[in-house]
Every structure is written in C-alpha cells, then in structure tokens.
Coordinates of C-alpha atoms in Angstrom, one line a residue:
X218 CA 129.8 116.1 110.1
X219 CA 130.1 116.5 106.3
X220 CA 127.4 114.2 104.8
X221 CA 124.2 112.5 105.4
X222 CA 125.9 109.1 104.9
X223 CA 128.4 109.3 107.8
X224 CA 127.7 107.0 110.8
X225 CA 126.1 108.5 113.8
X226 CA 128.7 110.2 116.0
X227 CA 129.4 108.7 119.4
X228 CA 128.3 111.9 121.1
X229 CA 124.8 111.4 119.8
X230 CA 124.3 108.5 122.2
X231 CA 123.1 109.4 125.7
X232 CA 122.4 107.6 128.9
X233 CA 119.0 106.6 130.2
X234 CA 117.3 104.4 132.8
X235 CA 116.4 100.7 132.3
X236 CA 113.2 99.1 133.7
X237 CA 111.9 95.5 133.6
X238 CA 108.6 95.4 131.7
X239 CA 106.7 94.3 134.9
X240 CA 107.8 97.4 136.8
X241 CA 104.8 99.5 137.8
X242 CA 104.5 102.6 135.7
X243 CA 104.4 104.9 138.8
X244 CA 108.0 103.7 139.7
X245 CA 109.2 104.8 136.2
X246 CA 107.5 108.1 135.9
X247 CA 110.2 110.2 137.5
X248 CA 112.9 108.7 135.2
X249 CA 110.7 109.1 132.1
X250 CA 110.3 112.8 133.0
X251 CA 114.0 113.2 133.6
X252 CA 115.2 111.4 130.4
X253 CA 112.2 111.9 128.2
X254 CA 112.3 108.1 127.5
X255 CA 113.5 104.9 129.1
X256 CA 114.5 101.4 127.9
X257 CA 112.2 98.6 128.9
X258 CA 113.6 95.0 129.1
X259 CA 112.2 91.6 129.4
X260 CA 114.3 88.8 130.8
X261 CA 117.2 91.3 130.5
X262 CA 116.7 91.6 126.8
X263 CA 115.6 94.7 124.9
X264 CA 111.8 94.9 124.9
X265 CA 111.0 98.5 123.8
X266 CA 111.2 102.2 124.5
X267 CA 108.7 104.1 126.7
X268 CA 108.6 107.9 126.3
X269 CA 106.5 110.6 128.0
X270 CA 104.2 111.1 125.0
X271 CA 103.2 107.4 124.8
X272 CA 102.6 107.4 128.5
X273 CA 100.3 110.4 128.3
X274 CA 98.6 109.0 125.2
X275 CA 97.9 105.5 126.5
X276 CA 98.1 106.0 130.2
X277 CA 94.6 107.2 130.9
X278 CA 91.1 107.4 129.5
X279 CA 89.3 110.7 128.7
X280 CA 88.6 111.2 132.4
X281 CA 92.4 111.1 133.1
X282 CA 92.1 108.0 135.2
X283 CA 94.9 105.4 135.3
X284 CA 95.8 102.4 137.3
X285 CA 98.9 102.6 139.5
X286 CA 99.3 98.8 139.0
X287 CA 99.8 99.0 135.3
X288 CA 103.2 97.9 134.1
X289 CA 105.6 100.1 132.2
X290 CA 105.9 97.4 129.6
X291 CA 102.4 98.3 128.4
X292 CA 103.8 101.6 127.2
X293 CA 106.9 100.3 125.5
X294 CA 107.3 100.5 121.7
X295 CA 109.6 97.9 120.0
X296 CA 111.6 100.4 117.9
X297 CA 114.4 99.4 115.6
X298 CA 117.9 99.6 117.2
X299 CA 120.3 102.1 115.8
X300 CA 124.0 101.0 115.7
X301 CA 127.5 102.4 114.9
X302 CA 127.0 101.8 111.2
X303 CA 123.7 103.7 111.0
X304 CA 124.0 106.8 108.8
X305 CA 122.5 110.1 109.8
X306 CA 120.3 110.1 106.8
X307 CA 118.8 106.7 107.7
X308 CA 118.3 107.8 111.3
X309 CA 116.3 110.8 110.0
X310 CA 114.0 108.4 108.2
X311 CA 113.5 106.3 111.4
X312 CA 112.6 109.4 113.5
X313 CA 110.1 110.3 110.8
X314 CA 108.6 106.8 110.4
X315 CA 108.2 106.2 114.2
X316 CA 107.5 109.7 115.4
X317 CA 109.4 109.2 118.6
X318 CA 111.5 111.3 121.0
X319 CA 114.3 108.7 121.2
X320 CA 115.6 105.6 119.4
X321 CA 117.5 102.7 121.1
X322 CA 121.2 102.4 120.3
X323 CA 123.2 99.2 120.6
X324 CA 124.9 96.3 118.9
X325 CA 121.8 94.7 117.5
X326 CA 121.2 92.6 120.6
X327 CA 122.1 94.8 123.6
X328 CA 120.9 98.4 124.1
X329 CA 123.6 100.7 125.5
X330 CA 121.8 104.0 125.3
X331 CA 119.4 106.3 123.4
X332 CA 119.8 108.6 120.4
X333 CA 117.5 111.5 121.1
X334 CA 115.4 113.5 118.7
X335 CA 117.3 116.7 119.6
X336 CA 120.6 115.2 118.4
X337 CA 119.2 114.4 115.0
X338 CA 117.6 117.9 114.7
X339 CA 121.0 119.4 115.4
X340 CA 122.5 117.3 112.7
X341 CA 119.9 118.6 110.3
X342 CA 121.0 122.1 111.1
X343 CA 124.7 121.4 110.9
X344 CA 124.3 119.6 107.5
X345 CA 122.2 122.6 106.2
X346 CA 119.8 119.9 104.9
X347 CA 116.8 122.3 105.1
X348 CA 118.5 125.6 104.8
X349 CA 116.8 126.5 101.5
X350 CA 113.4 125.7 102.9
X351 CA 110.9 128.0 104.5
X352 CA 108.7 127.4 107.5
X353 CA 105.8 127.5 105.0
X354 CA 107.2 124.3 103.5
X355 CA 106.7 122.4 106.7
X356 CA 103.6 124.0 108.3
X357 CA 100.7 121.8 109.2
X358 CA 97.4 123.6 108.3
X359 CA 94.7 124.4 109.0
X360 CA 95.3 125.5 112.6
X361 CA 93.1 123.5 115.0
X362 CA 91.9 125.6 117.9
X363 CA 89.5 125.6 120.8
X364 CA 87.9 128.4 122.8
X365 CA 89.5 129.4 126.1
X366 CA 86.2 129.0 127.9
X367 CA 85.7 125.3 126.8
X368 CA 86.5 122.6 129.3
X369 CA 89.5 120.3 129.4
X370 CA 87.4 117.2 128.7
X371 CA 86.1 119.0 125.6
X372 CA 89.6 119.7 124.5
X373 CA 90.6 116.1 125.0
X374 CA 87.6 115.0 122.8
X375 CA 88.6 117.4 120.0
X376 CA 92.2 116.1 120.1
X377 CA 90.9 112.5 120.0
X378 CA 88.6 113.2 117.0
X379 CA 91.3 114.9 115.0
X380 CA 94.2 112.7 115.9
X381 CA 96.3 115.5 117.4
X382 CA 97.9 116.1 120.8
X383 CA 97.8 119.9 121.0
X384 CA 95.4 122.7 120.2
X385 CA 95.7 126.5 119.9
X386 CA 93.6 128.3 122.4
X387 CA 91.6 131.3 121.2
X388 CA 90.1 134.1 123.3
X389 CA 87.9 136.6 121.5
X390 CA 89.6 135.9 118.2
X391 CA 93.2 136.2 119.5
X392 CA 95.6 133.5 120.4
X393 CA 95.6 133.0 124.2
X394 CA 97.9 130.0 124.3
X395 CA 98.3 126.3 123.5
X396 CA 96.8 123.3 125.3
X397 CA 98.9 120.1 125.2
X398 CA 97.7 116.5 126.0
X399 CA 101.0 115.7 127.8
X400 CA 100.4 118.7 130.1
X401 CA 96.9 117.6 130.9
X402 CA 98.1 114.2 131.9
X403 CA 100.9 115.6 134.0
X404 CA 98.6 118.0 135.9
X405 CA 95.3 116.2 136.1
X406 CA 95.9 112.4 135.8
X407 CA 94.5 110.6 138.8
X408 CA 94.7 107.1 140.1
X409 CA 91.7 104.8 139.8
X410 CA 93.1 102.8 142.7
X411 CA 92.0 105.4 145.3
X412 CA 95.5 106.4 146.4
X413 CA 95.0 109.8 148.1
X414 CA 98.3 111.3 146.9
X415 CA 97.3 110.7 143.2
X416 CA 93.6 111.4 143.4
X417 CA 91.8 114.6 142.4
X418 CA 88.1 115.4 142.5
X419 CA 86.6 114.1 139.2
X420 CA 83.9 116.8 139.3
X421 CA 86.5 119.6 139.5
X422 CA 88.4 118.1 136.6
X423 CA 85.3 118.1 134.4
X424 CA 84.9 121.7 135.1
X425 CA 88.5 122.8 134.5
X426 CA 88.6 125.4 131.7
X427 CA 91.0 125.3 128.8
X428 CA 92.0 128.8 129.9
X429 CA 93.3 127.4 133.2
X430 CA 95.1 124.4 131.6
X431 CA 96.8 126.2 128.6
X432 CA 100.3 127.3 128.2
X433 CA 100.3 131.1 127.8
X434 CA 104.0 131.6 127.1
X435 CA 103.5 130.9 123.5
X436 CA 106.1 132.0 121.0
X437 CA 105.3 132.1 117.3
X438 CA 107.3 132.1 114.1
X439 CA 106.5 133.8 110.8
X440 CA 105.2 131.7 107.9
X441 CA 108.0 133.0 105.6
X442 CA 110.9 132.5 108.0
X443 CA 113.8 130.2 107.1
X444 CA 113.1 126.6 108.3
X445 CA 116.3 126.6 110.3
X446 CA 114.9 129.3 112.6
X447 CA 112.0 127.0 113.5
X448 CA 114.3 124.1 114.3
X449 CA 116.5 126.3 116.5
X450 CA 113.5 127.5 118.4
X451 CA 112.3 124.0 119.0
X452 CA 115.7 123.0 120.3
X453 CA 116.4 126.2 122.3
X454 CA 113.0 126.2 124.0
X455 CA 112.8 122.4 124.4
X456 CA 109.4 122.2 122.9
X457 CA 107.9 120.0 120.2
X458 CA 106.2 122.6 118.1
X459 CA 105.8 126.3 117.2
X460 CA 102.8 128.4 116.4
X461 CA 103.1 129.7 112.8
X462 CA 101.7 133.2 111.9
X463 CA 101.2 135.1 108.7
X464 CA 100.8 138.9 108.9
X465 CA 100.3 138.5 112.6
X466 CA 97.5 135.9 112.3
X467 CA 97.9 132.3 113.3
X468 CA 97.7 129.9 110.3
X469 CA 99.1 126.6 111.6
X470 CA 101.8 124.8 113.5
X471 CA 105.2 123.4 112.7
X472 CA 106.4 120.5 114.9
X473 CA 109.4 118.3 115.2
X474 CA 107.4 115.7 113.4
X475 CA 106.8 118.1 110.5
X476 CA 110.6 118.8 110.4
X477 CA 111.4 115.1 110.2
X478 CA 108.8 114.5 107.5
X479 CA 110.2 117.2 105.3
X480 CA 113.8 116.2 106.0
X481 CA 113.1 112.5 105.2
X482 CA 111.5 113.6 101.9
X483 CA 114.6 115.7 101.2
X484 CA 116.9 112.7 102.0
X485 CA 114.8 110.6 99.7
X486 CA 115.3 113.0 96.8
X487 CA 119.1 113.0 97.5
X488 CA 119.3 109.2 97.5
X489 CA 121.7 107.9 94.9
X490 CA 120.3 106.2 91.8
X491 CA 121.4 102.6 91.6
X492 CA 120.8 101.0 88.2
X493 CA 121.5 97.2 87.7
X494 CA 120.9 95.6 84.3
X495 CA 121.4 92.1 82.9
X496 CA 120.1 90.2 85.9
X497 CA 116.9 89.0 84.1
X498 CA 118.7 88.0 80.9
X499 CA 121.1 85.8 82.9
X500 CA 118.5 84.2 85.1
X501 CA 119.7 85.7 88.4
X502 CA 117.0 88.3 89.0
X503 CA 116.3 86.9 92.5
X504 CA 119.6 88.3 93.7
X505 CA 119.1 91.8 92.3
X506 CA 117.8 93.3 95.6
X507 CA 120.8 91.9 97.5
X508 CA 123.1 93.4 95.0
X509 CA 121.4 96.8 95.1
X510 CA 121.7 96.8 98.9
X511 CA 125.4 96.1 98.6
X512 CA 126.0 98.8 96.0
X513 CA 124.0 101.3 98.2
X514 CA 126.3 100.5 101.1
X515 CA 129.3 101.1 98.9
X516 CA 128.0 104.4 97.7
X517 CA 127.5 105.6 101.3
X518 CA 131.1 104.5 102.0
X519 CA 132.2 106.7 99.0
X520 CA 130.4 109.7 100.5
X521 CA 132.0 109.1 103.9
X522 CA 135.4 109.0 102.1
X523 CA 134.9 112.6 101.0
X524 CA 134.2 112.4 97.3
X525 CA 132.3 115.1 95.4
X526 CA 129.0 113.3 96.0
X527 CA 127.9 110.2 94.1
X528 CA 124.9 110.9 91.8
X529 CA 124.5 107.4 90.4
X530 CA 125.9 103.9 90.1
X531 CA 125.2 101.8 87.0
X532 CA 126.2 98.1 86.9
X533 CA 125.7 95.7 84.0
X534 CA 125.9 91.9 84.7
X535 CA 126.8 89.5 81.9
X536 CA 127.3 85.7 82.0
X537 CA 130.4 84.7 80.1
X538 CA 131.4 81.1 79.1
X539 CA 134.2 79.6 81.1
X540 CA 134.5 82.8 83.2
X541 CA 131.3 82.9 85.2
X542 CA 130.2 86.5 85.3
X543 CA 131.5 89.8 83.9
X544 CA 130.4 93.1 85.5
X545 CA 130.9 96.6 84.3
X546 CA 130.3 99.6 86.5
X547 CA 130.0 103.4 86.0
X548 CA 130.1 105.5 89.1
X549 CA 128.9 109.1 88.4
X550 CA 129.9 112.0 90.6
X551 CA 128.1 115.3 91.0
X552 CA 131.0 117.5 90.0
X553 CA 133.8 115.2 88.7
X554 CA 132.5 113.0 85.9
X555 CA 132.4 109.2 85.8
X556 CA 134.7 106.4 87.0
X557 CA 134.7 103.1 85.2
X558 CA 135.6 99.5 86.4
X559 CA 135.2 95.9 85.2
X560 CA 135.6 92.6 87.0
X561 CA 135.1 88.9 86.2
X562 CA 134.5 85.9 88.5
X563 CA 132.7 82.6 88.9
X564 CA 130.3 83.8 91.6
X565 CA 128.0 86.9 91.7
X566 CA 129.1 87.8 95.3
X567 CA 132.9 87.5 94.6
X568 CA 132.6 89.3 91.3
X569 CA 130.7 92.2 92.8
X570 CA 133.2 92.4 95.6
X571 CA 136.1 92.6 93.1
X572 CA 134.2 95.3 91.1
X573 CA 133.6 97.5 94.1
X574 CA 137.1 97.1 95.3
X575 CA 138.4 98.2 91.9
X576 CA 136.1 101.3 92.0
X577 CA 137.2 102.2 95.5
X578 CA 140.9 102.0 94.6
X579 CA 140.4 104.2 91.6
X580 CA 138.4 106.8 93.6
X581 CA 141.0 106.7 96.3
X582 CA 143.6 107.7 93.7
X583 CA 146.1 104.8 93.9
X584 CA 145.9 104.3 90.2
X585 CA 145.5 106.5 87.2
X586 CA 141.8 107.2 86.8
X587 CA 140.1 107.8 83.5
X588 CA 137.2 110.2 84.0
X589 CA 134.7 111.3 81.4
X590 CA 133.9 115.0 82.0
X591 CA 130.5 116.5 82.0
X592 CA 131.0 118.0 78.5
X593 CA 132.1 114.7 77.0
X594 CA 135.9 115.5 77.1
X595 CA 138.1 112.8 78.5
X596 CA 140.3 113.8 81.5
X597 CA 143.1 112.1 83.2
X598 CA 144.1 112.3 86.8
X599 CA 147.4 110.9 88.0
X600 CA 147.4 108.8 91.2
X601 CA 149.1 109.8 94.5

C-alpha cells in the first residue's frame, strides 16, 4: 500500500456471522464474542452491525440485568457500507466518526463481510501516517481512576457519569489495574427472566469489589514514546487502549479511538485543495459541489496512479459564445511542478470529463508535458 487514496485491499475484508434482527441476543452472543461483530439483516437486507461493545453498553442496566428475549436487532447500528472503491483515508474517517470495531463491506446493497478496526490500524502503520507523532499527541487526559476497594456498581456509575467505558484502578496511590465495562458485562450480567444458568445473586454483585473485577495484567507506554509503538501494542495484545505514564506515573490513556481521531485529523490536513472559480459569474453555482466531488475523485485516482502527490487542483470555468463552456485547469504536484490543460464543450459534465481526461493523459506521459517548476523555470518532459 503506497498512499491513503488507494482502494481498500481485498485482504482487509473478513468473514463474520449473519443474524436476522429478530434473533434472540443470547443466540448471537457466542458469534459476537468470536468475530467481535456480526451483521444483522431484516427481510434478508442489511440492517446493521452489532459488536460486543454495543451489546455491553446497551444490553443491561446498572444492575447488570438483561432480558434473554431481547432481539439482536436492538443492538445493531446502521453503519455506512464500505465498498471496493473506498479509499483507506476515507475508511479511517469512518472508523473515527462511528467509533466502531468493524464496518460492513459490500456492493452498496448486499453485505459480503466486515472490515475490522485492526486492519485499518495496520494500514496506518504501513503508511507511516503517524510515524512523526508521539503518544503524547494522542493521549486522553486526565486519567479517570477509582479506588480498588470501591464496588463494581460504583465503578459503573462513575463510567456513566463521565461517558467512558474503562477506569484505572488505584491501590494506595499506585496503579493496580484497569476495570472495563465490557468485562463487567461478560462476567456479571444476569438474566431478568430467571434462567438459572444466567442468574447470579444480585446481593453478591452489589458487593463485588473493583479489585476483584479489574484486569491486573496492565501494560503501560511512556508519554514520550513514538505513536507507532502504541498502535503496535494495541494490535499485538488485542486490546483497545494502553495506560500512559510519565516518569513512571500514570497520566492518561491512549485508545484505538484516540488513534483514529488523530489519524483522521492528519488525513484532513493532507487533503488536496480543490479550487473552482467562475461558477458564480456564469450562473452555474448550484453545480459547484458536484464538480468539486468529481475533481476530488480524479485527484485520488492520480495518487493511486503513483504520481508525486497532488497538492492542489485549480479549475476556472468560463462561458463562451457559440462554444458553451471553456475550462482551464492547473494540477499542482508536491515535487514536480504544475500540469496545465484546457477543454471546451456545450455541457458542464462533458467539458469537465474532457478536461480531466486531458490532464490524465499528460500526467501519464503519453504527450509532451509542459511543467512550471517550483522556482518558476519552465521544464519540458518528453512522453514515453
């Protein structure tokens, strides 16, 4: 993988289980645990994605009671479907926006599999997207913590009040472990339907200490470490977050969600600038967004083609008597100057298509290309 603008590789798509939205949650729990997420359908059409985090978040009240009769469809989120034309950069944005462990993949109508969070995290590493960043750039602070001698219901209440799903556990001023909402659900959730195999004593649950429910095999990462180290640890240890320390003291956490947020911001900064002028003057401003979208797709195509990286695309539209429209374009590259092209036509769509085709042919090198260098000197490159 060479750029953010390449389509998602086929190997990013993995198999999962499918369930009708009326299927009882209890029948889907094993598959959700196995795959991390499953596809939910309604009348055989895509309905949503249910993952283990949503199940633990919505599947019970603060007493960890849930009904075995509740349908899996209740936990499905209608996430956008990724497809074969989706770029890695755009997928990063989706994982940040929806904070999910997996996104559905298909042809726009039918889902064929899932793209998991881990696959996109690996692409962030392979693209060196965040290689210049430090863990400190992504750390969520301050660190939210609870005493080891508090009860699990108290921990759930603190999580609810602060909108988080995990807390550091402190014992006499030192980190004892981490307590995670998903673990609480997995270990203490009990049926409200009086099924013996799923029922635990509510009194004992209320008295369970955070010390007994916490993960104690906690690994930390230093505040000044390269961000890639945090991503590798999240992947290698199959966890969603790492404790961050500075001079041996806990200061915050860095999670997969933090990584996607920072990566999405980085992608946004690297987006190409598309400048379209002349639309207002010629009374066709309502088509400007459609034109900008088309030019952005073209620029992504150029990056996949292996150019030196497009830094901007500038297009001027002018209405010409007896000719319809005249368009002039300048395509700027990060390390090799600017390519020029012009096109005329009677319709906006056809003229833009001709303009972009001309640019592509020049970039591809089939014709002699006139390029204005960074220092203003004209350069000429012969075609193939």
